[in-house]
């Protein structure tokens, strides 16, 4: 039996429409994460494109670009440890200010273990910033996001219930060309 599944563009557009309906004015922070960081990052890229197609300003960032230096991550025994001060100072607070304030979408190259040369970006007052790799094990950052999306699929499904519980939208990405929105019962 053939089962219908939505096209990726339809699922992503519907999610972008929901976000813009609820958070279309001012500066909005959207977190995207999941057990597979690459899949979540790709979904975040698709989502920012859908936001732009809807005629709204959308920008991307990744928490992987705000990691602490390797030596500090090793000392903390956390390969995902974020420089929260730099994240807030260079991305979150300037983006939140709006107006002519500029922000830095990427500050640290983890592969080279060195800081990026700062590239400052500005945008209109009504803008959406979509940040991937933002939920798993990052309780201290959960207060930053207006909306969060959990992307899972296949063998990774249901393996990170804490991140999934925090999300307003859960996406089953088992088939990346036909992702489906799941409506978990939060009762």
CSV table of C-alpha atoms in Angstrom, one decimal, residues 36-129:
chain,number,residue,atom,x,y,z
A,36,UNK,CA,21.6,14.2,14.0
A,37,UNK,CA,23.2,17.7,14.0
A,38,UNK,CA,23.7,17.5,10.2
A,39,UNK,CA,20.1,16.8,9.5
A,40,UNK,CA,18.9,19.5,11.9
A,41,UNK,CA,21.3,22.0,10.3
A,42,UNK,CA,20.0,21.1,6.8
A,43,UNK,CA,16.4,21.5,8.0
A,44,UNK,CA,17.3,24.9,9.5
A,45,UNK,CA,18.8,25.9,6.1
A,46,UNK,CA,15.5,24.9,4.4
A,47,UNK,CA,13.5,26.8,7.1
A,48,UNK,CA,15.4,30.0,6.6
A,49,UNK,CA,14.8,29.7,2.9
A,50,UNK,CA,11.1,29.2,3.4
A,51,UNK,CA,11.0,32.3,5.7
A,52,UNK,CA,12.7,34.3,2.9
A,53,UNK,CA,10.3,32.9,0.3
A,54,UNK,CA,7.4,34.2,2.5
A,55,UNK,CA,8.9,37.7,2.1
A,56,UNK,CA,10.4,37.9,5.6
A,57,UNK,CA,14.0,38.5,6.6
A,58,UNK,CA,15.7,35.3,7.8
A,59,UNK,CA,19.2,34.7,9.1
A,60,UNK,CA,21.2,31.6,10.1
A,61,UNK,CA,23.6,30.8,12.8
A,62,UNK,CA,24.9,27.6,14.5
A,63,UNK,CA,26.0,27.2,18.1
A,64,UNK,CA,28.9,25.1,16.7
A,65,UNK,CA,30.3,28.5,15.6
A,66,UNK,CA,30.3,29.7,19.2
A,67,UNK,CA,32.1,26.8,20.9
A,68,UNK,CA,34.9,27.3,23.4
A,69,UNK,CA,38.5,26.5,22.3
A,70,UNK,CA,39.3,22.8,22.2
A,71,UNK,CA,41.5,22.9,25.3
A,72,UNK,CA,38.7,24.4,27.3
A,73,UNK,CA,36.1,21.9,26.0
A,74,UNK,CA,38.5,19.1,26.9
A,75,UNK,CA,39.0,20.5,30.4
A,76,UNK,CA,35.2,20.7,30.9
A,77,UNK,CA,34.9,17.2,29.3
A,78,UNK,CA,32.2,18.7,27.0
A,79,UNK,CA,32.9,18.7,23.3
A,80,UNK,CA,29.8,20.9,22.8
A,81,UNK,CA,30.6,23.6,25.4
A,82,UNK,CA,29.6,27.0,24.1
A,83,UNK,CA,31.2,30.3,24.9
A,84,UNK,CA,27.9,31.7,26.3
A,85,UNK,CA,29.4,35.2,27.0
A,86,UNK,CA,30.5,35.5,23.4
A,87,UNK,CA,27.2,34.1,22.1
A,88,UNK,CA,25.2,36.7,24.0
A,89,UNK,CA,27.6,39.6,23.3
A,90,UNK,CA,28.1,39.0,19.6
A,91,UNK,CA,24.9,37.4,18.4
A,92,UNK,CA,21.9,37.3,20.8
A,93,UNK,CA,22.0,40.8,22.3
A,94,UNK,CA,22.9,42.7,19.1
A,95,UNK,CA,20.2,40.8,17.1
A,96,UNK,CA,17.6,41.5,19.8
A,97,UNK,CA,18.3,45.2,19.8
A,98,UNK,CA,17.1,45.6,16.2
A,99,UNK,CA,17.5,48.9,14.4
A,100,UNK,CA,21.0,49.4,13.0
A,101,UNK,CA,22.6,47.1,15.5
A,102,UNK,CA,24.9,44.5,13.9
A,103,UNK,CA,25.6,41.0,15.0
A,104,UNK,CA,28.1,38.2,14.3
A,105,UNK,CA,26.6,35.0,13.0
A,106,UNK,CA,29.8,32.9,13.5
A,107,UNK,CA,32.7,33.6,15.9
A,108,UNK,CA,34.7,30.4,16.3
A,109,UNK,CA,36.0,27.8,13.8
A,110,UNK,CA,36.0,24.6,15.9
A,111,UNK,CA,37.8,22.6,13.2
A,112,UNK,CA,40.8,25.0,13.1
A,113,UNK,CA,40.4,25.8,16.8
A,114,UNK,CA,40.6,29.5,16.3
A,115,UNK,CA,38.3,32.5,16.1
A,116,UNK,CA,36.8,33.6,12.8
A,117,UNK,CA,37.5,37.1,11.6
A,118,UNK,CA,34.3,38.9,12.6
A,119,UNK,CA,31.8,39.6,9.9
A,120,UNK,CA,29.1,41.9,11.1
A,121,UNK,CA,25.5,41.6,9.7
A,122,UNK,CA,22.5,43.8,10.0
A,123,UNK,CA,18.8,43.2,9.1
A,124,UNK,CA,15.4,44.8,9.3
A,125,UNK,CA,13.5,45.2,12.5
A,126,UNK,CA,11.2,42.3,11.7
A,127,UNK,CA,13.7,39.4,11.3
A,128,UNK,CA,14.0,35.7,12.2
A,129,UNK,CA,17.3,34.2,13.4
